[in-house]
Amino acid sequence: MENLAANPPKITFEVSLEEANLIFKALGRMPFAEVYELIGKLNAQANTQLSLSAYPQTKEE
């Protein structure tokens, strides 16, 4: 039997940039010690996705 604490399941959300900013705003109102790691993870994922969308891959013909 798999230990969920050691290997928690992952979940993916798809939200607009405006909605993501609202999530960050809400997290910013919470105690820093409780949310700083989550904010860091979300920020890293957002930055990766935004940098990839800034340089879309072109189709080779």
PDB file of N, CA and C in Angstrom:
ATOM      1  N   MET A   1       0.847  -1.186   0.000  1.00  0.00           N
ATOM      2  CA  MET A   1       0.000   0.000   0.000  1.00  0.00           C
ATOM      3  C   MET A   1       0.891   1.248   0.000  1.00  0.00           C
ATOM      4  N   GLU A   2       0.595   2.168  -0.888  1.00  0.00           N
ATOM      5  CA  GLU A   2       1.388   3.378  -1.038  1.00  0.00           C
ATOM      6  C   GLU A   2       1.112   4.356   0.106  1.00  0.00           C
ATOM      7  N   ASN A   3       2.181   4.952   0.632  1.00  0.00           N
ATOM      8  CA  ASN A   3       2.054   5.932   1.700  1.00  0.00           C
ATOM      9  C   ASN A   3       1.781   7.300   1.076  1.00  0.00           C
ATOM     10  N   LEU A   4       0.573   7.833   1.259  1.00  0.00           N
ATOM     11  CA  LEU A   4       0.205   9.109   0.653  1.00  0.00           C
ATOM     12  C   LEU A   4       0.996  10.278   1.211  1.00  0.00           C
ATOM     13  N   ALA A   5       1.423  10.202   2.458  1.00  0.00           N
ATOM     14  CA  ALA A   5       2.209  11.288   3.037  1.00  0.00           C
ATOM     15  C   ALA A   5       3.567  11.386   2.359  1.00  0.00           C
ATOM     16  N   ALA A   6       4.151  10.245   2.004  1.00  0.00           N
ATOM     17  CA  ALA A   6       5.458  10.241   1.353  1.00  0.00           C
ATOM     18  C   ALA A   6       5.345  10.564  -0.134  1.00  0.00           C
ATOM     19  N   ASN A   7       4.225  10.238  -0.737  1.00  0.00           N
ATOM     20  CA  ASN A   7       4.025  10.453  -2.164  1.00  0.00           C
ATOM     21  C   ASN A   7       2.602  10.963  -2.413  1.00  0.00           C
ATOM     22  N   PRO A   8       2.340  12.226  -2.045  1.00  0.00           N
ATOM     23  CA  PRO A   8       0.970  12.733  -2.178  1.00  0.00           C
ATOM     24  C   PRO A   8       0.555  12.836  -3.643  1.00  0.00           C
ATOM     25  N   PRO A   9      -0.721  12.611  -3.934  1.00  0.00           N
ATOM     26  CA  PRO A   9      -1.176  12.746  -5.316  1.00  0.00           C
ATOM     27  C   PRO A   9      -1.076  14.204  -5.772  1.00  0.00           C
ATOM     28  N   LYS A  10      -0.873  14.411  -7.055  1.00  0.00           N
ATOM     29  CA  LYS A  10      -0.763  15.762  -7.623  1.00  0.00           C
ATOM     30  C   LYS A  10      -2.092  16.133  -8.271  1.00  0.00           C
ATOM     31  N   ILE A  11      -2.344  17.432  -8.327  1.00  0.00           N
ATOM     32  CA  ILE A  11      -3.554  17.937  -8.962  1.00  0.00           C
ATOM     33  C   ILE A  11      -3.156  19.126  -9.834  1.00  0.00           C
ATOM     34  N   THR A  12      -3.804  19.263 -10.966  1.00  0.00           N
ATOM     35  CA  THR A  12      -3.501  20.348 -11.897  1.00  0.00           C
ATOM     36  C   THR A  12      -4.739  21.223 -12.054  1.00  0.00           C
ATOM     37  N   PHE A  13      -4.537  22.535 -11.961  1.00  0.00           N
ATOM     38  CA  PHE A  13      -5.603  23.504 -12.184  1.00  0.00           C
ATOM     39  C   PHE A  13      -5.263  24.301 -13.436  1.00  0.00           C
ATOM     40  N   GLU A  14      -6.277  24.720 -14.162  1.00  0.00           N
ATOM     41  CA  GLU A  14      -6.088  25.637 -15.274  1.00  0.00           C
ATOM     42  C   GLU A  14      -6.915  26.863 -14.986  1.00  0.00           C
ATOM     43  N   VAL A  15      -6.229  28.001 -14.815  1.00  0.00           N
ATOM     44  CA  VAL A  15      -6.904  29.264 -14.516  1.00  0.00           C
ATOM     45  C   VAL A  15      -6.322  30.350 -15.414  1.00  0.00           C
ATOM     46  N   SER A  16      -7.069  31.426 -15.573  1.00  0.00           N
ATOM     47  CA  SER A  16      -6.574  32.559 -16.355  1.00  0.00           C
ATOM     48  C   SER A  16      -5.512  33.296 -15.537  1.00  0.00           C
ATOM     49  N   LEU A  17      -4.777  34.170 -16.203  1.00  0.00           N
ATOM     50  CA  LEU A  17      -3.772  34.971 -15.508  1.00  0.00           C
ATOM     51  C   LEU A  17      -4.430  35.830 -14.433  1.00  0.00           C
ATOM     52  N   GLU A  18      -5.588  36.382 -14.748  1.00  0.00           N
ATOM     53  CA  GLU A  18      -6.318  37.194 -13.767  1.00  0.00           C
ATOM     54  C   GLU A  18      -6.704  36.364 -12.539  1.00  0.00           C
ATOM     55  N   GLU A  19      -7.168  35.144 -12.768  1.00  0.00           N
ATOM     56  CA  GLU A  19      -7.540  34.263 -11.658  1.00  0.00           C
ATOM     57  C   GLU A  19      -6.312  33.861 -10.845  1.00  0.00           C
ATOM     58  N   ALA A  20      -5.204  33.616 -11.519  1.00  0.00           N
ATOM     59  CA  ALA A  20      -3.965  33.270 -10.811  1.00  0.00           C
ATOM     60  C   ALA A  20      -3.529  34.425  -9.916  1.00  0.00           C
ATOM     61  N   ASN A  21      -3.630  35.640 -10.425  1.00  0.00           N
ATOM     62  CA  ASN A  21      -3.268  36.802  -9.614  1.00  0.00           C
ATOM     63  C   ASN A  21      -4.184  36.937  -8.404  1.00  0.00           C
ATOM     64  N   LEU A  22      -5.447  36.596  -8.562  1.00  0.00           N
ATOM     65  CA  LEU A  22      -6.387  36.622  -7.439  1.00  0.00           C
ATOM     66  C   LEU A  22      -6.000  35.582  -6.384  1.00  0.00           C
ATOM     67  N   ILE A  23      -5.571  34.414  -6.829  1.00  0.00           N
ATOM     68  CA  ILE A  23      -5.106  33.371  -5.896  1.00  0.00           C
ATOM     69  C   ILE A  23      -3.898  33.877  -5.119  1.00  0.00           C
ATOM     70  N   PHE A  24      -2.931  34.486  -5.828  1.00  0.00           N
ATOM     71  CA  PHE A  24      -1.747  35.026  -5.146  1.00  0.00           C
ATOM     72  C   PHE A  24      -2.138  36.126  -4.155  1.00  0.00           C
ATOM     73  N   LYS A  25      -3.091  36.961  -4.533  1.00  0.00           N
ATOM     74  CA  LYS A  25      -3.558  38.031  -3.637  1.00  0.00           C
ATOM     75  C   LYS A  25      -4.161  37.438  -2.366  1.00  0.00           C
ATOM     76  N   ALA A  26      -4.985  36.405  -2.523  1.00  0.00           N
ATOM     77  CA  ALA A  26      -5.604  35.754  -1.362  1.00  0.00           C
ATOM     78  C   ALA A  26      -4.550  35.091  -0.484  1.00  0.00           C
ATOM     79  N   LEU A  27      -3.590  34.417  -1.105  1.00  0.00           N
ATOM     80  CA  LEU A  27      -2.524  33.778  -0.324  1.00  0.00           C
ATOM     81  C   LEU A  27      -1.682  34.820   0.409  1.00  0.00           C
ATOM     82  N   GLY A  28      -1.528  35.995  -0.204  1.00  0.00           N
ATOM     83  CA  GLY A  28      -0.760  37.068   0.417  1.00  0.00           C
ATOM     84  C   GLY A  28      -1.388  37.591   1.700  1.00  0.00           C
ATOM     85  N   ARG A  29      -2.654  37.325   1.902  1.00  0.00           N
ATOM     86  CA  ARG A  29      -3.348  37.763   3.123  1.00  0.00           C
ATOM     87  C   ARG A  29      -3.234  36.746   4.256  1.00  0.00           C
ATOM     88  N   MET A  30      -2.679  35.583   3.932  1.00  0.00           N
ATOM     89  CA  MET A  30      -2.543  34.524   4.944  1.00  0.00           C
ATOM     90  C   MET A  30      -1.193  34.655   5.646  1.00  0.00           C
ATOM     91  N   PRO A  31      -1.039  34.029   6.816  1.00  0.00           N
ATOM     92  CA  PRO A  31       0.251  34.082   7.517  1.00  0.00           C
ATOM     93  C   PRO A  31       1.374  33.517   6.632  1.00  0.00           C
ATOM     94  N   PHE A  32       2.430  34.296   6.486  1.00  0.00           N
ATOM     95  CA  PHE A  32       3.548  33.950   5.602  1.00  0.00           C
ATOM     96  C   PHE A  32       4.094  32.556   5.872  1.00  0.00           C
ATOM     97  N   ALA A  33       4.280  32.222   7.130  1.00  0.00           N
ATOM     98  CA  ALA A  33       4.866  30.923   7.488  1.00  0.00           C
ATOM     99  C   ALA A  33       4.024  29.752   6.992  1.00  0.00           C
ATOM    100  N   GLU A  34       2.737  29.972   6.796  1.00  0.00           N
ATOM    101  CA  GLU A  34       1.850  28.898   6.344  1.00  0.00           C
ATOM    102  C   GLU A  34       1.817  28.742   4.828  1.00  0.00           C
ATOM    103  N   VAL A  35       2.127  29.809   4.094  1.00  0.00           N
ATOM    104  CA  VAL A  35       1.907  29.759   2.642  1.00  0.00           C
ATOM    105  C   VAL A  35       3.137  30.043   1.783  1.00  0.00           C
ATOM    106  N   TYR A  36       4.274  30.393   2.375  1.00  0.00           N
ATOM    107  CA  TYR A  36       5.404  30.815   1.548  1.00  0.00           C
ATOM    108  C   TYR A  36       5.899  29.723   0.610  1.00  0.00           C
ATOM    109  N   GLU A  37       5.879  28.461   1.046  1.00  0.00           N
ATOM    110  CA  GLU A  37       6.333  27.384   0.161  1.00  0.00           C
ATOM    111  C   GLU A  37       5.359  27.190  -1.001  1.00  0.00           C
ATOM    112  N   LEU A  38       4.075  27.259  -0.719  1.00  0.00           N
ATOM    113  CA  LEU A  38       3.063  27.129  -1.760  1.00  0.00           C
ATOM    114  C   LEU A  38       3.176  28.277  -2.761  1.00  0.00           C
ATOM    115  N   ILE A  39       3.344  29.491  -2.263  1.00  0.00           N
ATOM    116  CA  ILE A  39       3.507  30.642  -3.151  1.00  0.00           C
ATOM    117  C   ILE A  39       4.729  30.446  -4.044  1.00  0.00           C
ATOM    118  N   GLY A  40       5.810  29.954  -3.476  1.00  0.00           N
ATOM    119  CA  GLY A  40       7.021  29.706  -4.258  1.00  0.00           C
ATOM    120  C   GLY A  40       6.795  28.689  -5.364  1.00  0.00           C
ATOM    121  N   LYS A  41       6.107  27.602  -5.038  1.00  0.00           N
ATOM    122  CA  LYS A  41       5.830  26.566  -6.043  1.00  0.00           C
ATOM    123  C   LYS A  41       4.928  27.100  -7.151  1.00  0.00           C
ATOM    124  N   LEU A  42       3.876  27.793  -6.768  1.00  0.00           N
ATOM    125  CA  LEU A  42       2.959  28.342  -7.766  1.00  0.00           C
ATOM    126  C   LEU A  42       3.652  29.388  -8.637  1.00  0.00           C
ATOM    127  N   ASN A  43       4.475  30.213  -8.032  1.00  0.00           N
ATOM    128  CA  ASN A  43       5.190  31.250  -8.763  1.00  0.00           C
ATOM    129  C   ASN A  43       6.158  30.633  -9.771  1.00  0.00           C
ATOM    130  N   ALA A  44       6.878  29.593  -9.366  1.00  0.00           N
ATOM    131  CA  ALA A  44       7.814  28.924 -10.273  1.00  0.00           C
ATOM    132  C   ALA A  44       7.071  28.325 -11.465  1.00  0.00           C
ATOM    133  N   GLN A  45       5.937  27.686 -11.197  1.00  0.00           N
ATOM    134  CA  GLN A  45       5.153  27.090 -12.282  1.00  0.00           C
ATOM    135  C   GLN A  45       4.596  28.172 -13.212  1.00  0.00           C
ATOM    136  N   ALA A  46       4.113  29.252 -12.642  1.00  0.00           N
ATOM    137  CA  ALA A  46       3.566  30.343 -13.453  1.00  0.00           C
ATOM    138  C   ALA A  46       4.655  30.964 -14.320  1.00  0.00           C
ATOM    139  N   ASN A  47       5.823  31.203 -13.744  1.00  0.00           N
ATOM    140  CA  ASN A  47       6.917  31.796 -14.509  1.00  0.00           C
ATOM    141  C   ASN A  47       7.341  30.898 -15.660  1.00  0.00           C
ATOM    142  N   THR A  48       7.410  29.598 -15.420  1.00  0.00           N
ATOM    143  CA  THR A  48       7.769  28.654 -16.480  1.00  0.00           C
ATOM    144  C   THR A  48       6.743  28.707 -17.603  1.00  0.00           C
ATOM    145  N   GLN A  49       5.476  28.661 -17.249  1.00  0.00           N
ATOM    146  CA  GLN A  49       4.423  28.666 -18.264  1.00  0.00           C
ATOM    147  C   GLN A  49       4.377  29.983 -19.028  1.00  0.00           C
ATOM    148  N   LEU A  50       4.566  31.096 -18.327  1.00  0.00           N
ATOM    149  CA  LEU A  50       4.529  32.392 -19.000  1.00  0.00           C
ATOM    150  C   LEU A  50       5.736  32.577 -19.910  1.00  0.00           C
ATOM    151  N   SER A  51       6.902  32.089 -19.507  1.00  0.00           N
ATOM    152  CA  SER A  51       8.083  32.222 -20.364  1.00  0.00           C
ATOM    153  C   SER A  51       7.957  31.337 -21.595  1.00  0.00           C
ATOM    154  N   LEU A  52       7.330  30.172 -21.457  1.00  0.00           N
ATOM    155  CA  LEU A  52       7.114  29.302 -22.614  1.00  0.00           C
ATOM    156  C   LEU A  52       6.111  29.919 -23.579  1.00  0.00           C
ATOM    157  N   SER A  53       5.087  30.591 -23.052  1.00  0.00           N
ATOM    158  CA  SER A  53       4.086  31.188 -23.932  1.00  0.00           C
ATOM    159  C   SER A  53       4.623  32.445 -24.610  1.00  0.00           C
ATOM    160  N   ALA A  54       5.668  33.050 -24.062  1.00  0.00           N
ATOM    161  CA  ALA A  54       6.267  34.231 -24.674  1.00  0.00           C
ATOM    162  C   ALA A  54       7.073  33.861 -25.910  1.00  0.00           C
ATOM    163  N   TYR A  55       7.516  32.612 -25.977  1.00  0.00           N
ATOM    164  CA  TYR A  55       8.309  32.131 -27.100  1.00  0.00           C
ATOM    165  C   TYR A  55       7.654  30.892 -27.693  1.00  0.00           C
ATOM    166  N   PRO A  56       6.528  31.073 -28.385  1.00  0.00           N
ATOM    167  CA  PRO A  56       5.841  29.894 -28.936  1.00  0.00           C
ATOM    168  C   PRO A  56       6.699  29.190 -29.971  1.00  0.00           C
ATOM    169  N   GLN A  57       6.605  27.889 -29.973  1.00  0.00           N
ATOM    170  CA  GLN A  57       7.366  27.111 -30.933  1.00  0.00           C
ATOM    171  C   GLN A  57       6.688  27.204 -32.287  1.00  0.00           C
ATOM    172  N   THR A  58       7.501  27.358 -33.327  1.00  0.00           N
ATOM    173  CA  THR A  58       6.953  27.427 -34.675  1.00  0.00           C
ATOM    174  C   THR A  58       6.960  26.049 -35.294  1.00  0.00           C
ATOM    175  N   LYS A  59       5.984  25.818 -36.141  1.00  0.00           N
ATOM    176  CA  LYS A  59       5.909  24.541 -36.850  1.00  0.00           C
ATOM    177  C   LYS A  59       6.938  24.525 -37.963  1.00  0.00           C
ATOM    178  N   GLU A  60       7.623  23.410 -38.077  1.00  0.00           N
ATOM    179  CA  GLU A  60       8.539  23.245 -39.199  1.00  0.00           C
ATOM    180  C   GLU A  60       7.752  22.710 -40.369  1.00  0.00           C
ATOM    181  N   GLU A  61       7.938  23.312 -41.530  1.00  0.00           N
ATOM    182  CA  GLU A  61       7.189  22.868 -42.707  1.00  0.00           C
ATOM    183  C   GLU A  61       8.067  22.106 -43.642  1.00  0.00           C
TER     184      GLU A  61
END
